[in-house]
XYZ file of C-alpha atoms in Angstrom:
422
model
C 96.113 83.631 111.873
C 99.186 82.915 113.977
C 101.814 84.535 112.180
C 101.445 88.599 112.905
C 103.230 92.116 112.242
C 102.253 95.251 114.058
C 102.819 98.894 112.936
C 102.197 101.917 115.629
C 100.804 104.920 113.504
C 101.473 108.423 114.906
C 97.714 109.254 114.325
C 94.686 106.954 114.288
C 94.601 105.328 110.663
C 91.532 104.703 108.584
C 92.041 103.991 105.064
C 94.510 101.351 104.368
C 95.758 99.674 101.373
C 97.829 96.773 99.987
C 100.502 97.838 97.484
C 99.652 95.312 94.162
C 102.856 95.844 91.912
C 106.265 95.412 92.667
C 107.585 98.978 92.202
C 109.651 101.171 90.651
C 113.557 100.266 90.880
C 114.958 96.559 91.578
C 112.958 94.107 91.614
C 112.145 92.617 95.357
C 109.465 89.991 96.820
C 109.224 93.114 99.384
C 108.327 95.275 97.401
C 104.740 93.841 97.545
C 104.529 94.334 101.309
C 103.988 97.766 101.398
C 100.507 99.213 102.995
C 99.193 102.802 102.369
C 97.971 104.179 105.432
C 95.429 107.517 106.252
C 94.868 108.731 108.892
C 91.163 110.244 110.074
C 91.123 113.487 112.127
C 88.726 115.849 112.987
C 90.917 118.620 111.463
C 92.999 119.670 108.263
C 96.237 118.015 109.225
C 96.036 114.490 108.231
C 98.738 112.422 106.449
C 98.830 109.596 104.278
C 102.045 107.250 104.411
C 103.423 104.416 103.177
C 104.643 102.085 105.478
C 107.350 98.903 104.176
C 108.951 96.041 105.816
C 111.399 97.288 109.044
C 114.729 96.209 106.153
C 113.167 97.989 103.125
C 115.154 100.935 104.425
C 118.592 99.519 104.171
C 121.195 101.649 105.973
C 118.386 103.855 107.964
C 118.730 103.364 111.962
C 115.446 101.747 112.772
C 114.477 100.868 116.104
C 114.792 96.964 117.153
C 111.789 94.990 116.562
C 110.422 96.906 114.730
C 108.110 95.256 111.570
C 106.811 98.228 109.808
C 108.799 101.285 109.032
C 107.413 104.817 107.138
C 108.623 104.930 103.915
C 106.979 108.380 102.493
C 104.448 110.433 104.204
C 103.068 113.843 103.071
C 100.275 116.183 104.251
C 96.712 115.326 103.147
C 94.589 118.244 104.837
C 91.025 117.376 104.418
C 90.308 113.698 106.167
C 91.135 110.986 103.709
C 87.792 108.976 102.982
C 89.711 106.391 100.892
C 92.804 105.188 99.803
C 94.007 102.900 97.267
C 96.987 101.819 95.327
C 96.898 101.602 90.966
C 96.097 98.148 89.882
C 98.354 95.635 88.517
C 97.228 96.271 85.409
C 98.723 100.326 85.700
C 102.459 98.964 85.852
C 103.662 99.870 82.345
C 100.412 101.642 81.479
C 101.627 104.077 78.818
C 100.771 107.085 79.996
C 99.998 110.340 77.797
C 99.660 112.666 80.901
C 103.026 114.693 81.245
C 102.131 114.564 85.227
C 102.228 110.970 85.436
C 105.577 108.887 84.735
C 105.933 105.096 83.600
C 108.306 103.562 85.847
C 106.620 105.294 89.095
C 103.886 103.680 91.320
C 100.325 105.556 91.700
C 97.923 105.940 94.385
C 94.853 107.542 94.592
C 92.603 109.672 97.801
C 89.149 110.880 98.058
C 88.040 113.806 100.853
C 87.785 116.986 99.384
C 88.302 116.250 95.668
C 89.852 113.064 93.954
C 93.924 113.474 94.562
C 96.066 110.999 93.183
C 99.436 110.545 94.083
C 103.085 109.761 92.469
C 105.248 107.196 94.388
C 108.765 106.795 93.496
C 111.968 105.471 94.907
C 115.415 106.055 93.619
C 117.052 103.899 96.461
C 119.505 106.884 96.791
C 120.842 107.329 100.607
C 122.316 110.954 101.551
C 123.939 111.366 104.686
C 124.344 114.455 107.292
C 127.619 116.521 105.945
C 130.416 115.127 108.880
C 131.942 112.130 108.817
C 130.379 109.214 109.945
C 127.023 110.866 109.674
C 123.623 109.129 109.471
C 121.660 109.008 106.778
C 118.431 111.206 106.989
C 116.288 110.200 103.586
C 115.866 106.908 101.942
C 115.003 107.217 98.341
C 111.243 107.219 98.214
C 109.310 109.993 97.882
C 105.223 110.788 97.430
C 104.095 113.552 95.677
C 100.540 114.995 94.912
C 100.240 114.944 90.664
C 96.608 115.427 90.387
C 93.396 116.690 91.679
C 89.723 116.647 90.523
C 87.097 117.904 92.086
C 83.943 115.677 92.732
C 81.698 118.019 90.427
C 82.529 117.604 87.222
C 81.902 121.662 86.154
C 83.338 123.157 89.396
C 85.789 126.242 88.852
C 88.626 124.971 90.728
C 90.354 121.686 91.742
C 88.953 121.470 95.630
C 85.526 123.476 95.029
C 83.223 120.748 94.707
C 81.247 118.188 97.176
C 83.138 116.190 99.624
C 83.877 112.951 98.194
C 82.944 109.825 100.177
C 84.496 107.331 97.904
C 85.891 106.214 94.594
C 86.844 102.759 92.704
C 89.776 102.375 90.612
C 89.136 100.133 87.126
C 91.013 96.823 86.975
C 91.129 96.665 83.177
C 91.155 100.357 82.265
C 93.183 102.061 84.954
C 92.838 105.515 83.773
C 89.291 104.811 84.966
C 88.215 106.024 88.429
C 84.604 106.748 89.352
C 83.965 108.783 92.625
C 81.011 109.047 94.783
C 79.833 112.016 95.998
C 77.579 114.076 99.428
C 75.914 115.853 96.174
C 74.075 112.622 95.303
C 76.420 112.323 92.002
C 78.929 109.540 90.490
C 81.654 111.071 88.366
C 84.039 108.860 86.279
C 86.995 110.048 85.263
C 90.128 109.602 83.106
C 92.796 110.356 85.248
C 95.059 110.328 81.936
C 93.524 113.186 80.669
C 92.183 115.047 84.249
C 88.552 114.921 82.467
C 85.344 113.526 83.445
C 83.905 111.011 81.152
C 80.387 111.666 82.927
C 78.709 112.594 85.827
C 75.231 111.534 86.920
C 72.574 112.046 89.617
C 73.029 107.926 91.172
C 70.666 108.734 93.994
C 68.131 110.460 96.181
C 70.514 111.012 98.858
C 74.437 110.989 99.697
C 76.365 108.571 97.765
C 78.305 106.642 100.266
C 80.603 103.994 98.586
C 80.766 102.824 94.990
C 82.586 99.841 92.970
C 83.436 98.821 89.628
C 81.799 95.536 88.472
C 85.327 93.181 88.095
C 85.846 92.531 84.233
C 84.219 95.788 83.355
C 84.901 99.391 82.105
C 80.799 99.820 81.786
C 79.136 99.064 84.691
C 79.357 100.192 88.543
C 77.246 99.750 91.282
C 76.646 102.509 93.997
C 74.804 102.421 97.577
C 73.866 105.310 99.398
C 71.964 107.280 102.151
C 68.306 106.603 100.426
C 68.614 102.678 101.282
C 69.378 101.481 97.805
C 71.881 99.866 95.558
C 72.075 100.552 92.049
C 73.751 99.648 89.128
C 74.858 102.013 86.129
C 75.638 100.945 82.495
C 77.245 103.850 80.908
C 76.283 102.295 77.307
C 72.960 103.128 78.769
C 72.566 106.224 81.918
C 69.457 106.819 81.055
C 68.011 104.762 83.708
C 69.629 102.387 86.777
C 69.155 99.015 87.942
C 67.617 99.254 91.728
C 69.031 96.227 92.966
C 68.088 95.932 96.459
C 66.988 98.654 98.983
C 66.433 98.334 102.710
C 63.327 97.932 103.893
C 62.365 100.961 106.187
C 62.108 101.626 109.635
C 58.394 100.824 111.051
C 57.808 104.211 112.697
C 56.702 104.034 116.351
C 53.728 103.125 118.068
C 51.594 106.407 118.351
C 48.445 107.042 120.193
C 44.842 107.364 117.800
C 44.630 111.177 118.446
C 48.493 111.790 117.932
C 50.010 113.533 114.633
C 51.167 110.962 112.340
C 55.066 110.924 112.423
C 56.766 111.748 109.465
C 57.638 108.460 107.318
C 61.200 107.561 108.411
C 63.815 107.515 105.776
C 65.245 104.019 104.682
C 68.186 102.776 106.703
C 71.346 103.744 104.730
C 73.563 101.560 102.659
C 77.672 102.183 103.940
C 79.581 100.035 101.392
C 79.446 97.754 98.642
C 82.013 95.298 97.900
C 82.532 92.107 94.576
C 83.600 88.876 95.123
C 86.184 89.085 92.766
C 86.244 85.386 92.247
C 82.562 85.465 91.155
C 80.963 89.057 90.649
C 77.521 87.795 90.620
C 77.491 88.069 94.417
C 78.507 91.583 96.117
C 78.289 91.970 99.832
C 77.202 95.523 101.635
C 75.843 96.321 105.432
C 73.280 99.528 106.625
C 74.604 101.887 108.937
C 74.636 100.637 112.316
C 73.908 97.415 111.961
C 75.485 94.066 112.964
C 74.204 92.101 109.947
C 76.071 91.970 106.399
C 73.859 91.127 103.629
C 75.097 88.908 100.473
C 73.846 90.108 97.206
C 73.242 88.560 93.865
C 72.950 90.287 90.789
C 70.716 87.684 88.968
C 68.424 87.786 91.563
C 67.557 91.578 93.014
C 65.064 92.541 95.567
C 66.788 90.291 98.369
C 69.759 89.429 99.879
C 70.890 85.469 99.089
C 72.728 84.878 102.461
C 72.414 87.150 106.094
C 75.408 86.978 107.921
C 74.272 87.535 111.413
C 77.353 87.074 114.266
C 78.448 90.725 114.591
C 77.680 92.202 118.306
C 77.606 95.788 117.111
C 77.483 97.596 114.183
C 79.886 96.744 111.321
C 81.944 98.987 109.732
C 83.859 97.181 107.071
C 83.905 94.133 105.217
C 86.503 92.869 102.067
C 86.110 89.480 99.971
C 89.613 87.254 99.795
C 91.467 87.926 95.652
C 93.168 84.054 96.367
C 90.499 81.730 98.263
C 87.099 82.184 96.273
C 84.170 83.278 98.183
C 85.995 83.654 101.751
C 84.479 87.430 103.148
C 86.082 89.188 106.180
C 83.515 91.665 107.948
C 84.598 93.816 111.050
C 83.178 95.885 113.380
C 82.905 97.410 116.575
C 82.425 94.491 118.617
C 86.771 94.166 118.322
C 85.894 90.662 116.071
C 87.171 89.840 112.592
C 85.073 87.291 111.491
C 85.974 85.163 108.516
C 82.922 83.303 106.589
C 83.034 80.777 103.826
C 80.838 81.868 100.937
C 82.155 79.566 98.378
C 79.729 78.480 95.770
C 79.146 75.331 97.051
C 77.595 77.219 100.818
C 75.187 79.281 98.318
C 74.057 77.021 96.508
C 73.112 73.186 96.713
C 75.159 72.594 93.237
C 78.909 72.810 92.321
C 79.874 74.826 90.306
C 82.551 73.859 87.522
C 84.307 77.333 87.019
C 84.037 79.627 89.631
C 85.958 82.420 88.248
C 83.444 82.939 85.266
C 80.145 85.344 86.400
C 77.747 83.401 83.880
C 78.570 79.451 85.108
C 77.914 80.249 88.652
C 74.426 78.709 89.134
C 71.472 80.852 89.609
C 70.236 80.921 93.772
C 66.323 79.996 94.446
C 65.348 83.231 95.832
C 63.160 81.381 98.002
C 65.988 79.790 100.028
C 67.268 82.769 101.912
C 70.090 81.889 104.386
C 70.819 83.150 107.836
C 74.358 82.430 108.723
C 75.536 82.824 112.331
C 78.556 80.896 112.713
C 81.640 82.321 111.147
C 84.593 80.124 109.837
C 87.451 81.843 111.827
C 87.503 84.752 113.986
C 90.208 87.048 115.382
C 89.537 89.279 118.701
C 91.220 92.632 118.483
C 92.098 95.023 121.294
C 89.800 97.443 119.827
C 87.093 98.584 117.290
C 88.321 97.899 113.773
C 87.740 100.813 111.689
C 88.696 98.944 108.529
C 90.584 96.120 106.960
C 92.122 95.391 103.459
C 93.038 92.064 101.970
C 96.980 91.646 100.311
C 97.214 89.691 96.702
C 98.692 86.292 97.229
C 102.462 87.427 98.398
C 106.059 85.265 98.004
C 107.703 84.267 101.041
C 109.597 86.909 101.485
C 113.734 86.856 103.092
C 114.111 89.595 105.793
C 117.919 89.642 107.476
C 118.976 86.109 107.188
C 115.865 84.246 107.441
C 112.308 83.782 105.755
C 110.569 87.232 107.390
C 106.932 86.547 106.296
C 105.438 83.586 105.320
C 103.947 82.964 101.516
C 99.775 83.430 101.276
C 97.820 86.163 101.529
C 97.721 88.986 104.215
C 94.564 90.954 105.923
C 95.592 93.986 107.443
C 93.342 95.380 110.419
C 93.154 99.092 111.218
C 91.722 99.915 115.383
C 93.549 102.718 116.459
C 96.666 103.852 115.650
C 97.533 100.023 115.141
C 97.691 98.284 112.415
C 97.916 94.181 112.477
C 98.582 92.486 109.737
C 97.424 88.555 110.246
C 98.493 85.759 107.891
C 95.276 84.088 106.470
């Protein structure tokens, strides 16, 4: 991770995101290295920007040295729980709603409702009215274009339950499904601004949720009742329980002391695919330093503990171009990189790793503990999140090869943003 880019946020940033098409306009390698940034306040006036190489904006003074520059930013209000850019599979998506324009790049939020978001660059440059006068906008704009509320029957837009999550569909991406305080997931067809369903996924608060890769019919959820669940909706009328944390032992209380109240399982924060193999998902429980790996095939127990954190986690991503390689980060300032290719999980090879129903099954007798990471970065503070790029061109900034080709983790702690070649 030698090669690095900083960006200095005006406000401390949370959700981050890698841009996955090329955009709207000419066609540049740049175009891929764009990151959209939200910030986290405890207040109604947070943003949401996105940030591009220090050259995108040709002709705007920038200061020197500068890697990152603001693009577009707008008002978000309500904290931003999530943010994430269309797939690659939206560029050209034909789409029926008037709101929502072909050659223009989307973006979705979740806080108060489900908001997603028109980006759009004309590459048009107007200048102050005197002679010689600097320019003042660049071209790209963002603009709000839709909002849903997390309850499917509310009366207004922004009347429903906070919303603690959503995932955007690879294959359909009209398809997002949210997760909800109010215990519900809600998928929705952002081309029409209806919900396909909603459903009660849990006991407690929903707190993350993902689409299984390959799929339009089945998600997986994790919540504040200590389970993961899966959801076919071919079949709702019942869910998967997948794996759920064992609870708490309650404390040691004298014989003629009242029995304590049974403690509530430890919650589940987030659930993430290996996109290179979506047999095995990784998640973590809420304050802990351990990340557990996951395999469909064989619920009840995690395959793999990854135990090197020294306090509590509080995000984790799998690699899109090197198969089974996880990040996890956390409070202790360390990105730690681990190698959960096939071959570590397994004692056999497997022949094609990127199909789900080759990848051998694991003896659920031979759990692993894992303590020793493959890589790991020390950062000058807690990392509140991190998001992996798609394999990016070497890109030309100026006169010279700016950033290398490869893929790109970018690391949130702060108001700073790093962005570390893998």
């Amino acid at each position: 991770m030698a090669h690095t880019l900083q960006y200095e946020a005006p406000w401390p940033v949370y959700g981050l995101d890698w841009c996955k098409t090329t955009g709207s306009g000419p066609v540049r390698g740049k175009s891929y290295f764009r990151l959209a940034l939200a910030s986290f306040t405890e207040d109604y006036r947070n943003r949401i920007s996105i940030v591009g190489l220090a050259d995108e904006r040709s002709l705007v003074d920038d200061e020197p040295g500068e890697d990152f520059v603001p693009l577009a930013q707008t008002m978000h209000g309500y904290p931003p729980t999530k943010i994430q850019w269309q797939p690659a599979s939206a560029a050209g998506y034909q789409w029926t709603n008037k709101s929502l324009h072909l050659q223009s790049e989307l973006l979705a939020t979740s806080g108060d409702c489900l908001r997603v978001w028109e980006y759009t660059t004309d590459n048009a440059i107007k200048t102050e009215n005197y002679v010689g006068g600097r320019p003042v906008t660049n071209g790209h704009k963002l603009a709000q274009k839709i909002a849903l509320s997390g309850q499917a029957k509310a009366s207004s837009p922004t009347s429903g339950a906070p919303l603690t999550s959503f995932s955007w569909n690879t294959l359909a991406p009209s398809m997002i499904v949210t997760a909800s305080i109010d215990t519900t997931c809600t998928v929705w067809d952002i081309n029409t601004s209806q919900a396909i369903t909603q459903l009660i996924a849990h006991d407690r608060e929903v707190y993350d949720v993902a689409w299984l890769p390959g799929s339009t019919d089945i998600f997986v959820s994790v919540g504040a009742d200590g389970s993961l669940r899966a959801f076919d909706l071919r079949n709702l009328d019942h869910s998967t329980i997948l794996y759920e944390t064992p609870p708490p032992q309650p404390p040691t209380v004298a014989p003629s002391s009242p029995m304590p109240a049974r403690p509530l399982a430890s919650s589940l924060m987030r659930i993430a695919f290996n996109p290179a193999d979506s047999n095995y998902m990784a998640t973590f429980h809420v304050e802990s330093s351990n990340v557990q790996v996951l395999d469909m095939r064989s619920p009840g127990q995690p395959v793999v503990e990854l135990k090197a954190h020294a306090a509590q986690v509080n995000a984790l991503g799998w690699s899109v171009a090197e198969a089974g390689m996880l990040a996890t980060a956390g409070d202790d300032c360390q990105l730690l990189m681990w190698d959960l290719s096939p071959s570590s999980l397994t004692a056999r090879n497997i022949a094609a790793p990127n199909a789900r129903l080759n990848s051998p099954r694991p003896d659920p007798k031979q759990r692993r503990v894992m303590t020793d990471p493959i890589l790991a970065y020390s950062a000058a503070g807690e990392i509140n999140n991190i998001a992996w790029s798609a394999p990016i061109p070497a890109i030309t900034v100026g006169n010279s090869v700016g950033v290398a080709q490869g893929e790109w983790l970018a690391v949130a702690m702060g108001k700073t943003v790093k962005v570390l070649k893998t």
